[in-house]
CSV table of C-alpha atoms in Angstrom, one decimal:
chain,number,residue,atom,x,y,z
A,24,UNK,CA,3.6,-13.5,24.5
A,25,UNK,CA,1.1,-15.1,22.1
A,26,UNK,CA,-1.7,-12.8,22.5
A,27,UNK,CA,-5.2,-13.2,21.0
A,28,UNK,CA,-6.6,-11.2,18.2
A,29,UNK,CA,-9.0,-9.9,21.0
A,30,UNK,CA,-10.2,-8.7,24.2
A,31,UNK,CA,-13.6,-7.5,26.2
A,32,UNK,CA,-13.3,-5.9,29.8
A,33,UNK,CA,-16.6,-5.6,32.0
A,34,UNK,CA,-17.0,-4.2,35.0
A,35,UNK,CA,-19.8,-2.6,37.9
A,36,UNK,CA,-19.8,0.4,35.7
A,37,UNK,CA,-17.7,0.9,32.3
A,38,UNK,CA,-14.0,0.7,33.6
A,39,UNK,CA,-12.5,2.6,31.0
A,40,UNK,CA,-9.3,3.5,32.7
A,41,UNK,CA,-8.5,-0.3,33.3
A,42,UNK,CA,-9.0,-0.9,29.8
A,43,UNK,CA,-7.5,2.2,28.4
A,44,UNK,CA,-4.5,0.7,30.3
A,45,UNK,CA,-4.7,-2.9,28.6
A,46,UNK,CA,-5.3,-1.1,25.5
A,47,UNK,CA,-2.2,1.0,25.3
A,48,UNK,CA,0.1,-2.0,26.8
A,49,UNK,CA,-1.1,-4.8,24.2
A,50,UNK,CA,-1.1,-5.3,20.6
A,51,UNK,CA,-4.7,-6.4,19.7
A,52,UNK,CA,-7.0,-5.6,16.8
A,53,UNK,CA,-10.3,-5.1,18.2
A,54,UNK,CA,-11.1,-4.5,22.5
A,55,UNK,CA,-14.6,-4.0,23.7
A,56,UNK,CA,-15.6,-2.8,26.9
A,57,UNK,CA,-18.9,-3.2,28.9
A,58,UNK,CA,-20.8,-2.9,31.8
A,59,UNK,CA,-22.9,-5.0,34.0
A,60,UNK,CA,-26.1,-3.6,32.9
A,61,UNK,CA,-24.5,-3.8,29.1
A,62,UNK,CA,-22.0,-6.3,28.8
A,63,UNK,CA,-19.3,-7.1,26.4
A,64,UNK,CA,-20.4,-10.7,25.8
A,65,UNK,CA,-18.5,-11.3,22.6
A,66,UNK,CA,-15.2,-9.8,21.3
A,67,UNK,CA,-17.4,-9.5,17.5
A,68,UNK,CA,-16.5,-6.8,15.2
A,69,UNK,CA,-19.0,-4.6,12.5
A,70,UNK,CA,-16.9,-3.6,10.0
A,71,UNK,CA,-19.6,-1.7,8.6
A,72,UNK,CA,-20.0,0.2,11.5
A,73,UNK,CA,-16.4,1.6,11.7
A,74,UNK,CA,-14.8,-1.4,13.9
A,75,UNK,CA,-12.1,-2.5,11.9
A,76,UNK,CA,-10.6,-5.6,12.8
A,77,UNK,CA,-8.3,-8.6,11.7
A,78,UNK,CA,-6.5,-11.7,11.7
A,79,UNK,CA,-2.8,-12.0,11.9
A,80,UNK,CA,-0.3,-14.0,14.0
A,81,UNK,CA,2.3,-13.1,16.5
A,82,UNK,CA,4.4,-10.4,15.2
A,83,UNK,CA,7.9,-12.3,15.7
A,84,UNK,CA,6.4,-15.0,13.8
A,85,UNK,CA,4.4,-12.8,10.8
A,86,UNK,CA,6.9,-14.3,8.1
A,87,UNK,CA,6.6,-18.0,8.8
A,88,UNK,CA,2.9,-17.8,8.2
A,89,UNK,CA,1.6,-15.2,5.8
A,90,UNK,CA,2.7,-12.3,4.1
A,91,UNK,CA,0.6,-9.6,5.2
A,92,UNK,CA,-1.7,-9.4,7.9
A,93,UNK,CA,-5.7,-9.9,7.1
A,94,UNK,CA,-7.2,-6.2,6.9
A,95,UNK,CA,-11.3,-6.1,7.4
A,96,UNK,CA,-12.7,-4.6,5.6
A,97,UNK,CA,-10.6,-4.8,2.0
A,98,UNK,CA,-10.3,-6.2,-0.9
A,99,UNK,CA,-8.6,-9.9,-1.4
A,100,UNK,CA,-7.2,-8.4,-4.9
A,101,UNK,CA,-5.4,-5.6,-2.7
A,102,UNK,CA,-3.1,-8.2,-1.0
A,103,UNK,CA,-1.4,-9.3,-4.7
A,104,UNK,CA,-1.6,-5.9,-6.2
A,105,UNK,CA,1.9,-3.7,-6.5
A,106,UNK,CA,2.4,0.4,-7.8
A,107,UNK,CA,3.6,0.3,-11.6
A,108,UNK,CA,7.2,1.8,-11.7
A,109,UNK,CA,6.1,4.4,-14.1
A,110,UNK,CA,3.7,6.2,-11.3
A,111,UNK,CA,6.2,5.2,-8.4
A,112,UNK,CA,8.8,7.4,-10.7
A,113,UNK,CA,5.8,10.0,-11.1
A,114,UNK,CA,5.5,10.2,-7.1
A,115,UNK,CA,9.2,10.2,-6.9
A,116,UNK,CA,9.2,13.6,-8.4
A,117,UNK,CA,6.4,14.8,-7.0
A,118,UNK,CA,7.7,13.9,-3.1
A,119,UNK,CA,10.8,16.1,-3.6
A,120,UNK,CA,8.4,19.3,-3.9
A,121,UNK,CA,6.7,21.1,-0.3
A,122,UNK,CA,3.3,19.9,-1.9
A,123,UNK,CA,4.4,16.6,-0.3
A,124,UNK,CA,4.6,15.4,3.3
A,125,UNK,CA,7.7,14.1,3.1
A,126,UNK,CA,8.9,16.6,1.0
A,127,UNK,CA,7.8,18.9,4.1
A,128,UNK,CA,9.7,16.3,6.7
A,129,UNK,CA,13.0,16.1,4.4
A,130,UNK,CA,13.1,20.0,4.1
A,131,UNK,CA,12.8,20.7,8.0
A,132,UNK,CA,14.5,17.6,8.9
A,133,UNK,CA,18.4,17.5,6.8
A,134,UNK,CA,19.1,14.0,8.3
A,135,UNK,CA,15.6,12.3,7.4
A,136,UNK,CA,16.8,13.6,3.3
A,137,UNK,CA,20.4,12.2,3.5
A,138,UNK,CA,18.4,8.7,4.4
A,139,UNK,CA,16.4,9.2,1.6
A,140,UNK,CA,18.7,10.8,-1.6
A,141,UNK,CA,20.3,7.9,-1.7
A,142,UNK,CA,16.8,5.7,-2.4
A,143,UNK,CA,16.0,4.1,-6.0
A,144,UNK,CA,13.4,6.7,-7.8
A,145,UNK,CA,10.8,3.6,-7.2
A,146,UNK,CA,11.9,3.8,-3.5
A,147,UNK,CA,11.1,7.4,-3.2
A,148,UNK,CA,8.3,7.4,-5.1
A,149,UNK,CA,7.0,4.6,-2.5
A,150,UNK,CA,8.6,6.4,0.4
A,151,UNK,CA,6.4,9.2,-0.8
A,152,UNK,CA,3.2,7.5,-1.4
A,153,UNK,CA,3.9,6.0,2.8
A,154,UNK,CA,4.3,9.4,4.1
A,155,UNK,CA,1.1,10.5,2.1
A,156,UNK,CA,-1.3,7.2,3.4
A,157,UNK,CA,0.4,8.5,6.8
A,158,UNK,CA,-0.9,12.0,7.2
A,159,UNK,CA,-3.9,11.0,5.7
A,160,UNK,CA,-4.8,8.1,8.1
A,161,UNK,CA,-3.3,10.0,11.5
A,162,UNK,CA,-5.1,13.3,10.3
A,163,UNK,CA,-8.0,14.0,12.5
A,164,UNK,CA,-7.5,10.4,14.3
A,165,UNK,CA,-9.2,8.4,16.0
A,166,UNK,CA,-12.0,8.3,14.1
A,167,UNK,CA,-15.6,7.9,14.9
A,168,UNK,CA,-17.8,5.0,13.9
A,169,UNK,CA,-21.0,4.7,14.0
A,170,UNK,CA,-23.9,2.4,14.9
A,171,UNK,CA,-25.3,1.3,17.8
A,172,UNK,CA,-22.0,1.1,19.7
A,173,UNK,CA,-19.3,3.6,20.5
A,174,UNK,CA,-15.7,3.2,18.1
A,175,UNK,CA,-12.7,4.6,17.7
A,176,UNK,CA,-10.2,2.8,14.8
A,177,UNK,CA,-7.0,4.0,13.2
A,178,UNK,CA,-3.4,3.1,13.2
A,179,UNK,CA,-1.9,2.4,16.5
A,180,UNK,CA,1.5,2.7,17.8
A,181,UNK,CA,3.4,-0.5,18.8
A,182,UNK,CA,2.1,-1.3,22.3
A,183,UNK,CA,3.8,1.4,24.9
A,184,UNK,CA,6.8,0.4,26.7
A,185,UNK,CA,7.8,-1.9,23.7
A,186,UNK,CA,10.2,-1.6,20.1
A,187,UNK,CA,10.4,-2.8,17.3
A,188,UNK,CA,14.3,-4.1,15.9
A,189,UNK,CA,14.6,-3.4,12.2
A,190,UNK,CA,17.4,-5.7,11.0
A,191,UNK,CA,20.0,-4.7,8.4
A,192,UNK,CA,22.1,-7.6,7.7
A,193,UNK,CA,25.6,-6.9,5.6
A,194,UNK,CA,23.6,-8.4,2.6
A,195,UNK,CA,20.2,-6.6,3.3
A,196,UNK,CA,19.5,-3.5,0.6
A,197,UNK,CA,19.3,-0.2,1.6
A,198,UNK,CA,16.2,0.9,0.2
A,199,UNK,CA,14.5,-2.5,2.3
A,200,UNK,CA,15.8,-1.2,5.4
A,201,UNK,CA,14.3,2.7,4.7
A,202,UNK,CA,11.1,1.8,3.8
A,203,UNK,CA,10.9,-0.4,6.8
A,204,UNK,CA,12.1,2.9,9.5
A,205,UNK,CA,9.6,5.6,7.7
A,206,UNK,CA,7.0,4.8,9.1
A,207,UNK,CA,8.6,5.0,12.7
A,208,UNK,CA,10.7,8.2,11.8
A,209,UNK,CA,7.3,9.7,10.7
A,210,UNK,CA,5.5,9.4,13.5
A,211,UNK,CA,5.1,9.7,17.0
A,212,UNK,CA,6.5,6.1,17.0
A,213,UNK,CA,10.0,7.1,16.7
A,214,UNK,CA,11.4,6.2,19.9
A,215,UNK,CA,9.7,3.0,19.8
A,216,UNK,CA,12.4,1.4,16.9
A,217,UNK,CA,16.3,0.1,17.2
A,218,UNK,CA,17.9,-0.3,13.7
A,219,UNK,CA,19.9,-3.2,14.1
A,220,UNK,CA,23.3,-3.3,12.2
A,221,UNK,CA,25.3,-6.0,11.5
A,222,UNK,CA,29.2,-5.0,11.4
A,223,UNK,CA,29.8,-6.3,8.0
A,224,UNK,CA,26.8,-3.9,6.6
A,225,UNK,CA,28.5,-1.4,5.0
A,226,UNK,CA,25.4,0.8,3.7
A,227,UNK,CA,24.4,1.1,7.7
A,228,UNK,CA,28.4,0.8,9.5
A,229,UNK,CA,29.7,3.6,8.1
A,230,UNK,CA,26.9,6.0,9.0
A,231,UNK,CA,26.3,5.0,12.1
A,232,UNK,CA,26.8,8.1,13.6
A,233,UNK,CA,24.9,10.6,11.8
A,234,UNK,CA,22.0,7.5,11.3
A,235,UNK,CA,22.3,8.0,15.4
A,236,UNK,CA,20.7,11.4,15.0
A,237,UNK,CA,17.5,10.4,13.6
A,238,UNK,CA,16.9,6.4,14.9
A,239,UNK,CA,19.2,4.5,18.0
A,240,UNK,CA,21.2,2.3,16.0
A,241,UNK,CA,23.1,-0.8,17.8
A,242,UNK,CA,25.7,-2.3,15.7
A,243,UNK,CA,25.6,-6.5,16.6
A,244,UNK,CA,26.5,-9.6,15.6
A,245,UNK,CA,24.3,-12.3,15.0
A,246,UNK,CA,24.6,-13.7,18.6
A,247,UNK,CA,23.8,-9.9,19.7
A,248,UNK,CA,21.1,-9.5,17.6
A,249,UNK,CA,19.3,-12.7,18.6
A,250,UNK,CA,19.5,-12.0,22.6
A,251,UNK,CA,18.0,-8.8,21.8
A,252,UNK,CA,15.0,-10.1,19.6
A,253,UNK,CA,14.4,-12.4,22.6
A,254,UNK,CA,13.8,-9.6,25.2
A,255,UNK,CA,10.8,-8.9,26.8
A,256,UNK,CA,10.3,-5.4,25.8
A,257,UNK,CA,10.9,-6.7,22.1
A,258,UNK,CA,7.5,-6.6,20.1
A,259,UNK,CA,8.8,-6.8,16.7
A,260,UNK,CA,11.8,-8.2,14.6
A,261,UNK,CA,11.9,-6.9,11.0
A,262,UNK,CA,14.1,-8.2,8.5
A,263,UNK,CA,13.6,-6.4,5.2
A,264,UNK,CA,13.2,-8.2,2.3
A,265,UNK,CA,14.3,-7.0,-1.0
A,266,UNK,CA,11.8,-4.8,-3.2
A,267,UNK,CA,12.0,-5.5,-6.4
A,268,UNK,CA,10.5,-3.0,-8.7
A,269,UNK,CA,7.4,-5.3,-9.7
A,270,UNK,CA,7.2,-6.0,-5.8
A,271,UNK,CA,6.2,-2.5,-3.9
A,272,UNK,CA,2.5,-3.4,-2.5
A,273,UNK,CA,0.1,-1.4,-1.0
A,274,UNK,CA,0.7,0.9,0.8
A,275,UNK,CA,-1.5,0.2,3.7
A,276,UNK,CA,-0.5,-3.3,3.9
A,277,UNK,CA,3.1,-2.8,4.1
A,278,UNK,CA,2.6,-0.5,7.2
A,279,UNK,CA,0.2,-3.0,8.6
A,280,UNK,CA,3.4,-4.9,9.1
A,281,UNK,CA,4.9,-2.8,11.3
A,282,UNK,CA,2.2,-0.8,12.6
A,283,UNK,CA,-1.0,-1.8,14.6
A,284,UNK,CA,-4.4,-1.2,13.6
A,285,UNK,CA,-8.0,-2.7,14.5
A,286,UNK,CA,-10.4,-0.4,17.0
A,287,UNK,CA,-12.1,-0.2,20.4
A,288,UNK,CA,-15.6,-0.1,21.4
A,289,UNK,CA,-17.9,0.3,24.3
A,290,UNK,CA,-21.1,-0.9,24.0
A,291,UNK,CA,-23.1,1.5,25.0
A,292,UNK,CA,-24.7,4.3,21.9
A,293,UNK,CA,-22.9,7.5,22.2
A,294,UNK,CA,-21.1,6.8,25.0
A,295,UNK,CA,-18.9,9.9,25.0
A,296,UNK,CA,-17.2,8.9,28.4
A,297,UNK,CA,-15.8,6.2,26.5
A,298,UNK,CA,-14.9,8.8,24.2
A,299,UNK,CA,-13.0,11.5,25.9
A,300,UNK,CA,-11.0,8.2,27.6
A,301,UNK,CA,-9.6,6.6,24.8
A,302,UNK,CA,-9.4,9.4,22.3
A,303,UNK,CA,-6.9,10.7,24.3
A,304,UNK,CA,-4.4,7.8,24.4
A,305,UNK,CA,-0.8,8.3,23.4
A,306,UNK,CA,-1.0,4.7,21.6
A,307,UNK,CA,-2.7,6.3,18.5
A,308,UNK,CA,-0.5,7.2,15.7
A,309,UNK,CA,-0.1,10.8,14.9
A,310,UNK,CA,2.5,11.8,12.2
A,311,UNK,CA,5.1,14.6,13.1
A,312,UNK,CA,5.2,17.9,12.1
């Protein structure tokens, strides 16, 4: 329930497919795996080598201690630091066109654009800016690191067999609530989110049908809503807060909210067993086409 930031498996020889299996059912930021004759004493990290890793607390309980979780490496300035509204407006325009992902997605995809039109400019613009860090980060992912152990690092799907409840209250904006589901309906962690409406929510009720197409929607009460945040399979409980135009932060930071990210490593140089195991996992994030 309260799991640790992270994890080393050793065994007689590297057991890749037992860890492949706690990697892909957990939510960690950095696993290691080692043998007997090369063993995963420590669960450290080298940033500098590619092994991304972090510090944040459990995901129900994100908003009672910080605001974002702790990305290393990046810079401390990056975690106070929001998009002006003149180049969110600029991007706004810009995601409407094919040059864009999402301008791509909304044009194949009719029911991802009638959850968008109705965003704020500064909304789209950041909607478009998210689906841009997206492709970019899932392109050609995992990625390699290098140094005298083995890494892979990227974004990570919620652990399998889990979801993650976005929660639109009858007071909770809009645009909060489709900013929140993006980076879900973008990738291959779409089945992996609930959109949680409460009755009285009248940009959400309405719609519930055709929002049924694209993301499962369960329309709850309060009482509803809090036995399903207490399930087992539950990872994650999002409830939006407003964005105010001087308040759209970066874009990586936001999705390291709902998103995993972090890396896994053998210890053994150019160990591309280790490789051809993990790169393979459905946990990594992959954008849609």
């Amino acid at each position: 329930k309260n799991q640790p930031i992270s994890l080393a498996v050793n065994g007689d020889a590297h057991p890749h497919g037992f860890a492949r299996a706690l990697f892909e059912r957990s939510g960690l930021v950095v696993y290691t795996v080692g043998s007997n004759d090369n063993p995963a004493l420590t669960a450290q990290a080298r940033p500098q080598d590619g092994e991304i890793f972090g510090e944040l607390p459990p995901r129900k309980e994100l908003n009672t201690y910080t605001r974002f979780p702790m990305i290393v490496p990046s810079p401390s300035a990056a975690y106070n630091t929001n998009y002006s509204t003149n180049f969110l407006e600029e991007k706004a325009a810009a995601g409407s066109t094919e040059d864009s992902y999402l301008g791509v997605m909304m044009k194949s995809q009719p029911l991802l654009k009638m959850l968008i039109d109705p965003l704020s400019e500064q909304a789209k613009g950041y909607a478009t800016i998210m689906g841009e860090y997206l492709k970019e980060a899932c392109e050609n992912g995992p990625r390699e690191g290098f140094g005298s152990r083995t890494s892979l690092y990227g974004l990570q799907r919620p652990p399998l067999g889990t979801e993650t409840i976005i929660r639109a209250d009858k007071d909770t904006p809009y645009d909060s609530v489709v900013l929140s589901l993006l980076p879900f309906l973008l990738t291959n962690a779409k089945e992996q989110v609930i959109l949680s409406v409460d009755r009285e929510s009248n940009a959400f009720s309405h719609n519930k049908d055709k929002l049924g197409a694209i993301v499962t929607v369960s329309e709850q009460d309060a009482e509803a809503f809090e036995h399903s945040a207490s399930a087992s399979t539950c990872y994650n409980v999002v409830e939006p807060q407003h964005h105010q135009v001087d308040s759209f932060p970066i874009i990586s930071h936001f999705v390291s909210r709902l998103l995993l990210f972090g890396h896994v490593k053998s210890t053994t140089q150019n160990d591309r067993h280790f490789i051809d195991a993990f790169s393979k996992s459905s946990k990594w994030l992959k954008t849609l086409d």
